[in-house]
Coordinates of C-alpha atoms and ligand atoms in Angstrom, one line a residue:
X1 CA -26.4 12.2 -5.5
X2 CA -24.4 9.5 -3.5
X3 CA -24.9 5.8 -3.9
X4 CA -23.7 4.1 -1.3
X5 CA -26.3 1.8 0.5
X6 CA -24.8 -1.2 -0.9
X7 CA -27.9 -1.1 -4.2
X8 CA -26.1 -1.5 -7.7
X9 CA -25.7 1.7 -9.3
X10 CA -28.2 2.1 -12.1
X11 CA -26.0 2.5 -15.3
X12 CA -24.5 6.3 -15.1
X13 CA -25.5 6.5 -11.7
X14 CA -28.1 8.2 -13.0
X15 CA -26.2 11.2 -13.5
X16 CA -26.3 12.2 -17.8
X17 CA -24.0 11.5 -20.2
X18 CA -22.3 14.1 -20.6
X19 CA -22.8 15.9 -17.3
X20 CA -20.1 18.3 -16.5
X21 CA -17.9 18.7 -13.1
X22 CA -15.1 21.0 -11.6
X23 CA -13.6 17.8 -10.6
X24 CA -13.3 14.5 -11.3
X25 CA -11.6 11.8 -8.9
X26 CA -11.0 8.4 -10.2
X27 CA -10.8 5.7 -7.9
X28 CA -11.9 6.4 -4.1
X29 CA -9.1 4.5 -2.5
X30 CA -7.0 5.7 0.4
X31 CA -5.7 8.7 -1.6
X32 CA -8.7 9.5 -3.9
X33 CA -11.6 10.1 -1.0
X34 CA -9.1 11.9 1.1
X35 CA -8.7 14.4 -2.5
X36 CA -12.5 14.4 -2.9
X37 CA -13.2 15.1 0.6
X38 CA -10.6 17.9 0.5
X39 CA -11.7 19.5 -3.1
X40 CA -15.6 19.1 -2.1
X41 CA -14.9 20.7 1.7
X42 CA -14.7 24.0 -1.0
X43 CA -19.0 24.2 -1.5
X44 CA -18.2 26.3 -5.2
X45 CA -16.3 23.0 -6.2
X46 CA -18.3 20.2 -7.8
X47 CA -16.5 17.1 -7.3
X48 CA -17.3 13.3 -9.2
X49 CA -15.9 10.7 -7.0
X50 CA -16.2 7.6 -9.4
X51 CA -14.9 4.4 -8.0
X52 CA -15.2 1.1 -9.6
X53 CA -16.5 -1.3 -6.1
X54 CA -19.3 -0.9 -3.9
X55 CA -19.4 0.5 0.3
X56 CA -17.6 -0.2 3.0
X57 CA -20.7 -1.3 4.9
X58 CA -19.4 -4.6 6.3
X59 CA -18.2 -5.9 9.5
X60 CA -14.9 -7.4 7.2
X61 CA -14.5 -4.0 7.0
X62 CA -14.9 -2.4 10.5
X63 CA -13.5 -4.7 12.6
X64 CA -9.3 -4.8 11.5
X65 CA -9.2 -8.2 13.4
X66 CA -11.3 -9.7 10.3
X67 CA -9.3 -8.1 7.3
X68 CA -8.1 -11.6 6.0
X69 CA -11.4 -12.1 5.6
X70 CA -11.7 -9.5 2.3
X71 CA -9.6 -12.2 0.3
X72 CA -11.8 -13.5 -1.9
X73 CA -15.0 -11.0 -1.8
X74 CA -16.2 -8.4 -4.0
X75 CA -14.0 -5.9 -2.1
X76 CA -10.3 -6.8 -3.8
X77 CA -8.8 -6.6 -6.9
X78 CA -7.8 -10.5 -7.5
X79 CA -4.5 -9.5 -9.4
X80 CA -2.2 -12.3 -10.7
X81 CA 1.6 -11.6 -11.4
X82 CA 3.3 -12.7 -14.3
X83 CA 5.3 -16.0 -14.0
X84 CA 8.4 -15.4 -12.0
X85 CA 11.4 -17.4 -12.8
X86 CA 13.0 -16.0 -9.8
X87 CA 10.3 -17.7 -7.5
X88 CA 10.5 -21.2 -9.3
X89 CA 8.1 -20.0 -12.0
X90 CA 5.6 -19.1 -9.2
X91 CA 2.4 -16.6 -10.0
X92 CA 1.5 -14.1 -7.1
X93 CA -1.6 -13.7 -5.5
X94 CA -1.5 -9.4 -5.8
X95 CA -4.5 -7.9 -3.9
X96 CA -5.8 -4.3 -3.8
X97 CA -8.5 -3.1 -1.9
X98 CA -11.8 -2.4 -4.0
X99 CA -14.7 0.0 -3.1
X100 CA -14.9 2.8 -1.5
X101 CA -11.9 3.5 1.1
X102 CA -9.6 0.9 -1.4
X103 CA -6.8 -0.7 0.4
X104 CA -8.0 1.5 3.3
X105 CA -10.5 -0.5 3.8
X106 CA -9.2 -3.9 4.0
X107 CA -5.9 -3.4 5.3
X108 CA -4.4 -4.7 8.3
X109 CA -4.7 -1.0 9.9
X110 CA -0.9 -0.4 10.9
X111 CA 0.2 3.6 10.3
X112 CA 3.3 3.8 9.6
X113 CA 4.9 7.7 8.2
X114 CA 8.0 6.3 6.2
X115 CA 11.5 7.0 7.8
X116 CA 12.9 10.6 7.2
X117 CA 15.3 9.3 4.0
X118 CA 12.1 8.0 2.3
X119 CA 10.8 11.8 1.9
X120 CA 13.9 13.8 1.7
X121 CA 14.6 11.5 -1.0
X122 CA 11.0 12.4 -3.0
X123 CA 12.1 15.8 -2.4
X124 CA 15.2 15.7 -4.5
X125 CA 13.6 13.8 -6.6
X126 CA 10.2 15.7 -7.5
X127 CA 13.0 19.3 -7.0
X128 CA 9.9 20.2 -4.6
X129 CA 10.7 20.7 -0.8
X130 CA 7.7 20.5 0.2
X131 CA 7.8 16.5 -0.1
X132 CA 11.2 16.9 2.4
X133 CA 10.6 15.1 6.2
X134 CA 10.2 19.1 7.0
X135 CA 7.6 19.4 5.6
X136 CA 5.7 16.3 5.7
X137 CA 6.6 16.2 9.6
X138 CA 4.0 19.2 9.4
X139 CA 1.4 17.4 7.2
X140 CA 1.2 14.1 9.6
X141 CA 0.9 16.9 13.3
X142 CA -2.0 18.6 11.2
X143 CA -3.8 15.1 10.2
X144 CA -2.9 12.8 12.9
X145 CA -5.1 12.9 16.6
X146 CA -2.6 10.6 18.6
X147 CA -3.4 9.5 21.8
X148 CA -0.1 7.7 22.6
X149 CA 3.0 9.4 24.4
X150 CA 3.3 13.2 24.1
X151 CA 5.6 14.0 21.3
X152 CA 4.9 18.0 20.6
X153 CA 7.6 17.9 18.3
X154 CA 6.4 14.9 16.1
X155 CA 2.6 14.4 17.0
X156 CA -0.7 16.3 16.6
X157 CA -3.5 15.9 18.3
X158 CA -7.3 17.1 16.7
X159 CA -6.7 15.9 13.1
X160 CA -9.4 13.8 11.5
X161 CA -7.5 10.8 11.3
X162 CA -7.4 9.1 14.7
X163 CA -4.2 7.2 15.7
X164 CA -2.9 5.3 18.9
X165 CA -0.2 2.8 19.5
X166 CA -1.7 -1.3 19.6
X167 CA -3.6 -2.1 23.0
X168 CA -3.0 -4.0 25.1
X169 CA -0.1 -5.5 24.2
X170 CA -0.3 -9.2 24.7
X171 CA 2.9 -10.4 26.1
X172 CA 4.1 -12.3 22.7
X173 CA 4.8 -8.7 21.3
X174 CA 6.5 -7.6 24.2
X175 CA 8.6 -10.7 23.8
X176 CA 9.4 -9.9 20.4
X177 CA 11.0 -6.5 21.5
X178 CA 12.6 -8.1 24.3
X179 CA 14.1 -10.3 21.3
X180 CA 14.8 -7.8 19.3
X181 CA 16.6 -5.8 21.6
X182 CA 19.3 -8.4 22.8
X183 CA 19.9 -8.4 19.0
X184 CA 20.6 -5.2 18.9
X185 CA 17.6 -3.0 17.7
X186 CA 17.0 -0.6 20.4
X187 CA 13.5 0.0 21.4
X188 CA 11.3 3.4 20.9
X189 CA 7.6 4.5 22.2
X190 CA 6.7 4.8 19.3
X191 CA 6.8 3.6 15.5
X192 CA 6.4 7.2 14.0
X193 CA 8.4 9.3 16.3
X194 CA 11.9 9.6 16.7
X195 CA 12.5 5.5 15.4
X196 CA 11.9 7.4 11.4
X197 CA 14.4 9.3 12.2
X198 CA 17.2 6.5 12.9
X199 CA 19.2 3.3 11.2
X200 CA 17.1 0.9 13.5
X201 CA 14.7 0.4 16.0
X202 CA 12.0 -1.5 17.6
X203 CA 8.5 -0.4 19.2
X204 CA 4.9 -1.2 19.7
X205 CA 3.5 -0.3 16.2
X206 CA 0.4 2.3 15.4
X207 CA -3.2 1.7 14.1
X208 CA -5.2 4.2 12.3
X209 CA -8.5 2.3 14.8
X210 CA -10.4 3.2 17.5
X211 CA -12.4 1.5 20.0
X212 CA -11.6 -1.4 18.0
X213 CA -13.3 0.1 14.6
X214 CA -11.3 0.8 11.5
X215 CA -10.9 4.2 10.2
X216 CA -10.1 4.4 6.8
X217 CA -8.9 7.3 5.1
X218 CA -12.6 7.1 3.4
X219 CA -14.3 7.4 6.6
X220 CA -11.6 9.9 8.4
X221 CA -12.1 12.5 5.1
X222 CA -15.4 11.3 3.2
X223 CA -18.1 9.4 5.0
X224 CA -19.4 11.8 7.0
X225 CA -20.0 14.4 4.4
X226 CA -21.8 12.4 1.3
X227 CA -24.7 14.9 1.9
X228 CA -22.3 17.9 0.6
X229 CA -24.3 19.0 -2.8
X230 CA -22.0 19.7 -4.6
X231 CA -20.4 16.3 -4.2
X232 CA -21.5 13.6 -6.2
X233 CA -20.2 9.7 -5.3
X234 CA -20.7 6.7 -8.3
X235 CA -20.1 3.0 -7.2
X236 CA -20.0 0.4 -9.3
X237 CA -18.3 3.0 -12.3
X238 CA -14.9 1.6 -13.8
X239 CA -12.9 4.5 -15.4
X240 CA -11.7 3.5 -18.9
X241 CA -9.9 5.8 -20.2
X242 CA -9.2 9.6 -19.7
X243 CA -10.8 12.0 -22.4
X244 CA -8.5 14.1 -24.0
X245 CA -8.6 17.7 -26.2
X246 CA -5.1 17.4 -27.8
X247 CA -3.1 17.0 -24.6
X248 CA -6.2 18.5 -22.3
X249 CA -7.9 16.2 -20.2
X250 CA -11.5 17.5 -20.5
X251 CA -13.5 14.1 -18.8
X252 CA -13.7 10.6 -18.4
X253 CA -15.5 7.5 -20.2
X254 CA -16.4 5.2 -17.2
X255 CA -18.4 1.9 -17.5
X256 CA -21.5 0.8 -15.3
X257 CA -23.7 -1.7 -15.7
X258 CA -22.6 -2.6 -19.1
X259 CA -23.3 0.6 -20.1
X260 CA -20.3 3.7 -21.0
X261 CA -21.3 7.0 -19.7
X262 CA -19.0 9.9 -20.3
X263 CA -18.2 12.3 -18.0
X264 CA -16.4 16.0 -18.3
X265 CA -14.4 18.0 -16.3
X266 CA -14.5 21.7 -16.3
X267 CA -11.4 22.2 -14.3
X268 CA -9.3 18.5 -13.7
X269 CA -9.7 15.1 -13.9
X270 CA -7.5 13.2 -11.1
X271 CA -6.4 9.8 -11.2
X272 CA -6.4 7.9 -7.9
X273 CA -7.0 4.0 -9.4
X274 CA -3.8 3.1 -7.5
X275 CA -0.7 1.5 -8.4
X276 CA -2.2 -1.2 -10.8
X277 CA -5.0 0.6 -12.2
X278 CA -3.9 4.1 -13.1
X279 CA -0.8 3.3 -15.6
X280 CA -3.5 1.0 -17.1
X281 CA -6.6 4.0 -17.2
X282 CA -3.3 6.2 -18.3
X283 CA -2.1 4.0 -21.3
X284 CA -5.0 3.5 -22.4
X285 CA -5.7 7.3 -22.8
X286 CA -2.8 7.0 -25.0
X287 CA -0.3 8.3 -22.3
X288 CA 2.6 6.2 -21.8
X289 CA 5.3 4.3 -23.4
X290 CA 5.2 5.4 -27.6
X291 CA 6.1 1.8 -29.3
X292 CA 4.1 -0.1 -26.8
X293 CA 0.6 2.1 -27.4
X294 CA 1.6 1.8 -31.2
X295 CA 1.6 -2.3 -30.6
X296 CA -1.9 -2.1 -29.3
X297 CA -2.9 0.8 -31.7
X298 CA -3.5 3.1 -29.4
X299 CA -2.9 6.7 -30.8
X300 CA -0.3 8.3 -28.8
X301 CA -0.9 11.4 -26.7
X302 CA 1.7 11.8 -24.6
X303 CA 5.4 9.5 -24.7
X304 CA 6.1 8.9 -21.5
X305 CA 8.1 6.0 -20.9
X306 CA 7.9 5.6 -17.4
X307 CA 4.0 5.1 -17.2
X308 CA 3.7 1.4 -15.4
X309 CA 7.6 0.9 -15.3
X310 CA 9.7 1.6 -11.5
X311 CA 6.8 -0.9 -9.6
X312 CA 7.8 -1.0 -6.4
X313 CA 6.9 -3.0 -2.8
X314 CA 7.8 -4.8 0.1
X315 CA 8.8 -8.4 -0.5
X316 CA 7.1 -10.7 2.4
X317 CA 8.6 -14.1 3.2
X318 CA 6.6 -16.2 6.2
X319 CA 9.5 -17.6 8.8
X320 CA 7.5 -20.0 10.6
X321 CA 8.0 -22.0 14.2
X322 CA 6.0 -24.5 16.1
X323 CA 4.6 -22.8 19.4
X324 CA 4.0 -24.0 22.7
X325 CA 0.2 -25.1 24.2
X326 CA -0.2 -22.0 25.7
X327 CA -3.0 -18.8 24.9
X328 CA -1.9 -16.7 22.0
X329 CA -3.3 -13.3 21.3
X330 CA -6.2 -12.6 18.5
X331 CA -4.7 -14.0 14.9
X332 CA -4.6 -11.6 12.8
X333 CA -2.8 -8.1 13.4
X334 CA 1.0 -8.1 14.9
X335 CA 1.5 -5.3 17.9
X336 CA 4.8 -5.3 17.3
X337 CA 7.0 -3.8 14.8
X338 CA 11.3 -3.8 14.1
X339 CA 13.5 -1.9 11.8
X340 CA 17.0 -2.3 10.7
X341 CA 19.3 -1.7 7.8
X342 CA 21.4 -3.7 5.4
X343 CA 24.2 -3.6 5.8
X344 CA 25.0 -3.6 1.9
X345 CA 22.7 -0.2 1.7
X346 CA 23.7 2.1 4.5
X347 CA 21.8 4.6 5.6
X348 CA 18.4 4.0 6.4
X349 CA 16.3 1.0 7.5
X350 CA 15.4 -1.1 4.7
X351 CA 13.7 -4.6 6.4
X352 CA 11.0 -4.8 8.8
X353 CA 9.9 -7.3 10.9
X354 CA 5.8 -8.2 11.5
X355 CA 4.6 -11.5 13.9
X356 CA 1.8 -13.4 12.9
X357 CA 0.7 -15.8 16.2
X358 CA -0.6 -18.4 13.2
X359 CA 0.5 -19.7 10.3
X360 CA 0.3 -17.1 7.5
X361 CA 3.0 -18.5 4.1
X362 CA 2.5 -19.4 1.0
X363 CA 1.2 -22.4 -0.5
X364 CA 4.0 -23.4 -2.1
X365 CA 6.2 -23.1 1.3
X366 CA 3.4 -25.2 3.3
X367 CA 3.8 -27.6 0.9
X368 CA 7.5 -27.6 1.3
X369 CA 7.0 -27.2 5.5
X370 CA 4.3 -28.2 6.4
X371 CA 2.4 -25.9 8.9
X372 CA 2.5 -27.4 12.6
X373 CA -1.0 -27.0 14.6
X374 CA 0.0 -24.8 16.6
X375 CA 2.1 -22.6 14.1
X376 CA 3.9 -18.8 14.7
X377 CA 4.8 -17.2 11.8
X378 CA 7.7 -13.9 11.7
X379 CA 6.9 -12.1 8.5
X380 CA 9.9 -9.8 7.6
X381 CA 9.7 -7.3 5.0
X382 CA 12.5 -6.0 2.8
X383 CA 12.5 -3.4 0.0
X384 CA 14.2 -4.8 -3.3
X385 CA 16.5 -3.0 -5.7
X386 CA 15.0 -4.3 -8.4
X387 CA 11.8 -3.5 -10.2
X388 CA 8.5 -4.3 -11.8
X389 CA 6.2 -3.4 -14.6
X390 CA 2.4 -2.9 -15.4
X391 CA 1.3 -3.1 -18.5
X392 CA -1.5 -3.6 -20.6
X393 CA -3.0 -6.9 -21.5
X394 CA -4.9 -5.7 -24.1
X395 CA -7.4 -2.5 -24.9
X396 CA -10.3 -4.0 -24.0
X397 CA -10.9 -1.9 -20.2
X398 CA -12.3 -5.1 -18.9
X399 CA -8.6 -7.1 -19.3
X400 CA -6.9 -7.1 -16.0
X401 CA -3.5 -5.6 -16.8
X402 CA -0.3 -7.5 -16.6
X403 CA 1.7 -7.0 -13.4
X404 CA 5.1 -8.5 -13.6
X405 CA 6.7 -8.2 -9.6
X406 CA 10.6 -8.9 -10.7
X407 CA 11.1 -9.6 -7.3
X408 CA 14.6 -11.2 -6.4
X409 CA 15.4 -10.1 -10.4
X410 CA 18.4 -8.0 -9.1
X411 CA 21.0 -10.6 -8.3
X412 CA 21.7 -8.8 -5.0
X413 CA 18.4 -8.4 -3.7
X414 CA 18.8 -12.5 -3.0
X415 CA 21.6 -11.6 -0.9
X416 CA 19.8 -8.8 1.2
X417 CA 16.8 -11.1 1.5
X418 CA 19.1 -14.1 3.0
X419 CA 20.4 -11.2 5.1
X420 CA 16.9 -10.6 6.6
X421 CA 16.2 -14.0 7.0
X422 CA 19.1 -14.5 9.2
X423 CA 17.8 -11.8 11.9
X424 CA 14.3 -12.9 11.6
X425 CA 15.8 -16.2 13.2
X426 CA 18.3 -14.5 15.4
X427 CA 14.7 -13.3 16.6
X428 CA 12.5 -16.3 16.9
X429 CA 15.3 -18.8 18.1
X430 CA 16.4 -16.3 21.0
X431 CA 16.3 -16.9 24.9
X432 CA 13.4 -14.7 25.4
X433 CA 11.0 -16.8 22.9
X434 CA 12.0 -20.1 24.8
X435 CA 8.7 -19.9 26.6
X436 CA 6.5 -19.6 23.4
X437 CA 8.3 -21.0 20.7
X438 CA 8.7 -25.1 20.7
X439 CA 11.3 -25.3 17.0
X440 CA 11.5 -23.6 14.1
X441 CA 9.8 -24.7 11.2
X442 CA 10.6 -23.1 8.1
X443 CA 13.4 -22.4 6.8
X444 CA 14.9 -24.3 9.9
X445 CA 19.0 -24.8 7.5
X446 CA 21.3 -22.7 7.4
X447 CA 22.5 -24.1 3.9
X448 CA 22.7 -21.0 1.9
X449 CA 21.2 -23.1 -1.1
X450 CA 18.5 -24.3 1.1
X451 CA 17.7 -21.0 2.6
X452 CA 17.2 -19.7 -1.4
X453 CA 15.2 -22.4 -2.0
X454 CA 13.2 -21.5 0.9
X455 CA 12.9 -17.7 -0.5
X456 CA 12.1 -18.5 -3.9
X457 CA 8.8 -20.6 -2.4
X458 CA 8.0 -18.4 0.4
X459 CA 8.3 -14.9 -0.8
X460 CA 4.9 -13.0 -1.4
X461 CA 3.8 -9.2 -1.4
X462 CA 3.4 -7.3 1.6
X463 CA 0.4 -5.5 -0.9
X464 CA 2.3 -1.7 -1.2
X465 CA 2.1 -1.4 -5.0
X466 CA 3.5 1.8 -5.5
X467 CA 5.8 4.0 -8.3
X468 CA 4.3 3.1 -11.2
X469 CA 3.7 6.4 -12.0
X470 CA 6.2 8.2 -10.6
X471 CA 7.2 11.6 -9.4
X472 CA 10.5 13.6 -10.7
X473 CA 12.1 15.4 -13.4
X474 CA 13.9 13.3 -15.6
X475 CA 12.5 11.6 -18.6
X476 CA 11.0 8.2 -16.7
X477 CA 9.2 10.7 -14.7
X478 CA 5.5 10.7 -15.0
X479 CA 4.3 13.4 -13.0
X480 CA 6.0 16.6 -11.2
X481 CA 6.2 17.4 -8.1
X482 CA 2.9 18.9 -7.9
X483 CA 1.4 15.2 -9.7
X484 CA 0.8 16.8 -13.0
X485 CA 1.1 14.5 -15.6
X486 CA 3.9 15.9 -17.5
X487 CA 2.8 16.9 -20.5
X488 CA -0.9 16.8 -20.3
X489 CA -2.9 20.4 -18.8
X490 CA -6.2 19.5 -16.2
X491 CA -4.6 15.8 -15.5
X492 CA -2.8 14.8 -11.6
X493 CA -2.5 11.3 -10.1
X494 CA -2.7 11.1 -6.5
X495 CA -2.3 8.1 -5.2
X496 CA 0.4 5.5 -4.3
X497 CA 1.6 5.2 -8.2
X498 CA 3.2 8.6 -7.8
X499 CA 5.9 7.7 -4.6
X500 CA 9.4 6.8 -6.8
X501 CA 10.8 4.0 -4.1
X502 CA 8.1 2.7 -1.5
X503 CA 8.7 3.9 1.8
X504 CA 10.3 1.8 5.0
X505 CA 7.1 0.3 6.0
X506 CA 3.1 0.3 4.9
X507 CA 2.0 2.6 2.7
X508 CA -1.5 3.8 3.4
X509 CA -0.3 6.7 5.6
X510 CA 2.1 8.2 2.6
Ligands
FAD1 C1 -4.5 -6.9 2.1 C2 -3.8 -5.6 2.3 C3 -3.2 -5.3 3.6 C4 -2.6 -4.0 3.7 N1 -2.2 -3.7 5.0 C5 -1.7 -2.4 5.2 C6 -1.6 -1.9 6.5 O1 -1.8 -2.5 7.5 N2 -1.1 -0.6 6.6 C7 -0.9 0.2 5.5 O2 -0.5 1.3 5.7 N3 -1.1 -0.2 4.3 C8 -1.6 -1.5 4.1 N4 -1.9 -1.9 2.8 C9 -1.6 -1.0 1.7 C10 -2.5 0.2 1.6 O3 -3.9 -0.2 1.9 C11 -2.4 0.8 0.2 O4 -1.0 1.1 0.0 C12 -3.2 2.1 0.0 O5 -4.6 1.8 0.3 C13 -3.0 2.6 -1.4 O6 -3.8 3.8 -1.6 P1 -4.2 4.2 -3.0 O7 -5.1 5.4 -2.8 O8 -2.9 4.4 -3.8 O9 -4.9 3.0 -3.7 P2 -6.1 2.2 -3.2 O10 -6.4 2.4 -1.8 O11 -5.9 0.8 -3.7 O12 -7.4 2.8 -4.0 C14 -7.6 2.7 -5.3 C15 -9.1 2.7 -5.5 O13 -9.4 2.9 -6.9 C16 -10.4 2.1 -7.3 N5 -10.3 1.8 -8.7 C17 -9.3 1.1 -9.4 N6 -9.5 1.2 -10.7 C18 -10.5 2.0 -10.9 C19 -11.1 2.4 -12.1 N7 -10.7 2.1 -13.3 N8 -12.2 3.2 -12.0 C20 -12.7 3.6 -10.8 N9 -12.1 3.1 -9.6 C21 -11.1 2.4 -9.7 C22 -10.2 0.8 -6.5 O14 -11.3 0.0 -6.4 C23 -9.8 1.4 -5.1 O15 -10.9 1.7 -4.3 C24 -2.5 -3.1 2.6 C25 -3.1 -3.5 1.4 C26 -3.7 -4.7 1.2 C27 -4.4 -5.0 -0.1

């Protein structure tokens, strides 16, 4: 039984309360319908895909070029941070994709692996392996069908998800490597082959689309087989809480319509609500953090501190210049991609480097700079040390949870961030952008105090919520290796909640 033509799901979905699968997926993000498509695939499995938006049955969705346009609409999770003194008191806009495909679906399509350090790190983490680049190197040859450079070693062709570097390149992006290599950053063929592998490095970057269509993990794994019978898909079905036996997951209670409909699982319920909404579905199944389920009286299940603790992502911060009269390329999705390190964290790339040909900041930092007409914005990216929490705003499964970002709380990720800053303008003001670029803009001082000031306006998430319920063995650990929730028997989370640090560059792909 599949509801997916866009009609709202009649309360249950019509399936009883009560009624009992193998399986049950929460959440049918970029993670979740690739879990149901793979447990379903097995026809003795029945699978419940439950996710709390509608389809994917819009042009916002299939064409990447509009994905700015999903701001806004039924299809995102309007999250707002907590006050950040850090960022002049400032409150985040904090999207996630919502309906089926998640952030999959309304993503600016880049694929991007994570650099080599990113998964042997999980792997001595999680004391698994198989999470090592080894391994995973596998993994992406077995999923991926690249049509960009041969690289036998790296690449696979005739996986379902279909890959290819940007087309044609419009000369901007080929500027900004030409940039970025007289600074220093050599250049690669590709984003995901040999550049994950080094300290820094510059390429065209790589799109999960095809003949200009997106291709969600949803529609890669899931879409093509909602006639399985033994799969059934609910829209419009929020998961509230996890049903437990003692410390057995044996269901869910999901809202639709107003109406709570329980559902069981014979064999395992999975969690994949992503990074905001499965600590929340987990504390509220009394799995979490002892003293604060005790504040909301929430019987305990399980302590485990680390549920909603370690948030991690990407903090974005729009470096903007005034450009030429001349034709710029389609607004919306840079070709272009550089990686380099800090030089205070050794060892791996930690800052990335996107373009924007228009202005794309925050409000606060337009009203501080005001955006020219003709504006070009660098967006780099740079992983923090510090990080956040989700928690619970109340027990009510309606309540948005709390999401407090922390960004710039560690005193040193303001120094790595002025660090990034400064070769994002090596970039912009270089010979090679003389043709395109007229002045920069913002932050346009090299005042140290100004350039803060700048920060603590401009920054904003790159949207790659992840850790918040994290992998490992050690007590802030919420799941093994294998994603069981410690613990708990018949309960995994698979989805981005479950990576401990988030990886070099965009998430969806991990
Ligand atoms: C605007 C934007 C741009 C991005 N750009 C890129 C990009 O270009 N490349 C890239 O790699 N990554 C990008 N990302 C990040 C990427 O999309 C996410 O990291 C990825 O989708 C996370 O996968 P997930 O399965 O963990 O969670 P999600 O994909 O967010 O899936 C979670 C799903 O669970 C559903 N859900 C939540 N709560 C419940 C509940 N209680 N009951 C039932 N269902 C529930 C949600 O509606 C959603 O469908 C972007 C994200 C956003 C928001």
């Amino acid at each position: 039984m599949q509801h997916t033509d866009g009609r709202p799901a009649e309360p249950g979905g019509g399936v009883a309360d009560g009624a009992t699968f193998d399986f049950i997926v929460c959440g049918a993000g970029s993670a979740g319908s690739v879990v149901a498509g793979l447990l379903s695939a097995d026809p003795a499995a029945t699978v419940l895909l439950l996710e709390s938006g509608g389809d994917d049955d819009s042009q916002f969705v299939r064409d990447p070029d509009l994905w700015p346009a999903n701001f806004g609409t039924e299809r995102e999770w309007a999250f707002v941070t907590e006050a950040n003194p850090q960022l002049n008191g400032r409150r985040l806009a904090y999207s996630m994709g919502r309906g089926l495909g998640g952030g999959g679906s309304v993503n600016a399509g880049v694929w991007a692996r994570g650099h080599r350090t990113d998964w042997d790190g999980y792997a001595a983490t999680a004391k698994d392996e198989r999470w090592g680049y080894r391994d995973v190197l596998e993994t992406y040859r077995a999923i991926e069908d690249w049509h960009g450079a041969p690289d036998p070693e790296r690449r696979g062709t005739g996986g379902p998800v279909s890959v290819r570097p940007s087309q044609d390149v419009h000369p901007l992006f080929t500027t900004m490597l030409d940039a970025a290599e007289a600074a220093g950053i050599p250049r690669f063929d590709s984003a995901n082959g040999a550049l994950m592998e080094h300290g820094r490095g510059c390429s065209v970057r790589d799109e999960n689309i095809e003949d200009g269509e997106r291709r969600s993990p949803y529609r890669c794994y899931l879409a093509d087989h909602l006639d399985r019978p033994n799969l059934t898909v609910l829209q419009d079905t929020t998961v509230s809480r996890v049903l437990l036996d003692g410390r057995t997951a044996v269901g869910v209670e999901a809202v639709s319509g107003g109406r709570v409909t329980r559902f069981r699982a014979a064999h395992e319920v999975v969690l994949s609500a992503g990074a905001i909404n499965t600590p929340a579905v987990l504390l509220r199944s009394g799995i979490g953090d002892e003293s604060d389920l005790r504040s909301f009286g929430i019987p305990v299940v399980q302590h485990l501190p680390g549920v909603g603790r370690n948030l991690d992502d990407h903090i974005r911060f729009g470096c903007v210049w005034e450009a030429h009269d001349i034709p710029m390329p389609p607004p919306t999705r840079s070709q272009a991609v550089c990686f380099w390190e800090d030089e205070t964290r050794p060892g791996a790339p930690e800052f990335f480097l996107y373009l924007s040909p228009t202005g794309s900041v925050s409000p606060e930092s337009a009203a501080q700079y005001p955006l020219p007409e003709r504006a070009v914005t660098f967006l780099p990216g740079m992983r923090q040390r510090g990080r956040g929490q989700v928690s619970l705003a109340g027990t009510d499964p309606t309540l948005a949870p709390r999401v407090d970002t922390r960004f710039l709380s560690d005193p040193d990720d303001m120094a790595s961030a002025l660090a990034c800053v400064a070769m994002a303008r090596e970039v912009g003001n270089s010979a090679a952008f003389a043709p395109y670029l007229k002045r920069e803009v913002a932050p346009a001082t090299s005042t140290r105090a100004d350039v803060e000031m700048f920060l603590r306006n401009a920054v904003e998430t790159f949207w790659h919520q992840c850790g918040t319920a994290r992998m490992g063995a050690d007590r802030e650990a919420v799941v093994d290796g294998r994603l069981r929730v410690h613990g708990i028997t018949g309960l995994r989370v698979a989805d981005a909640s479950v990576l401990p640090h988030v990886t070099l560059a965009n998430t969806t792909a991990p």
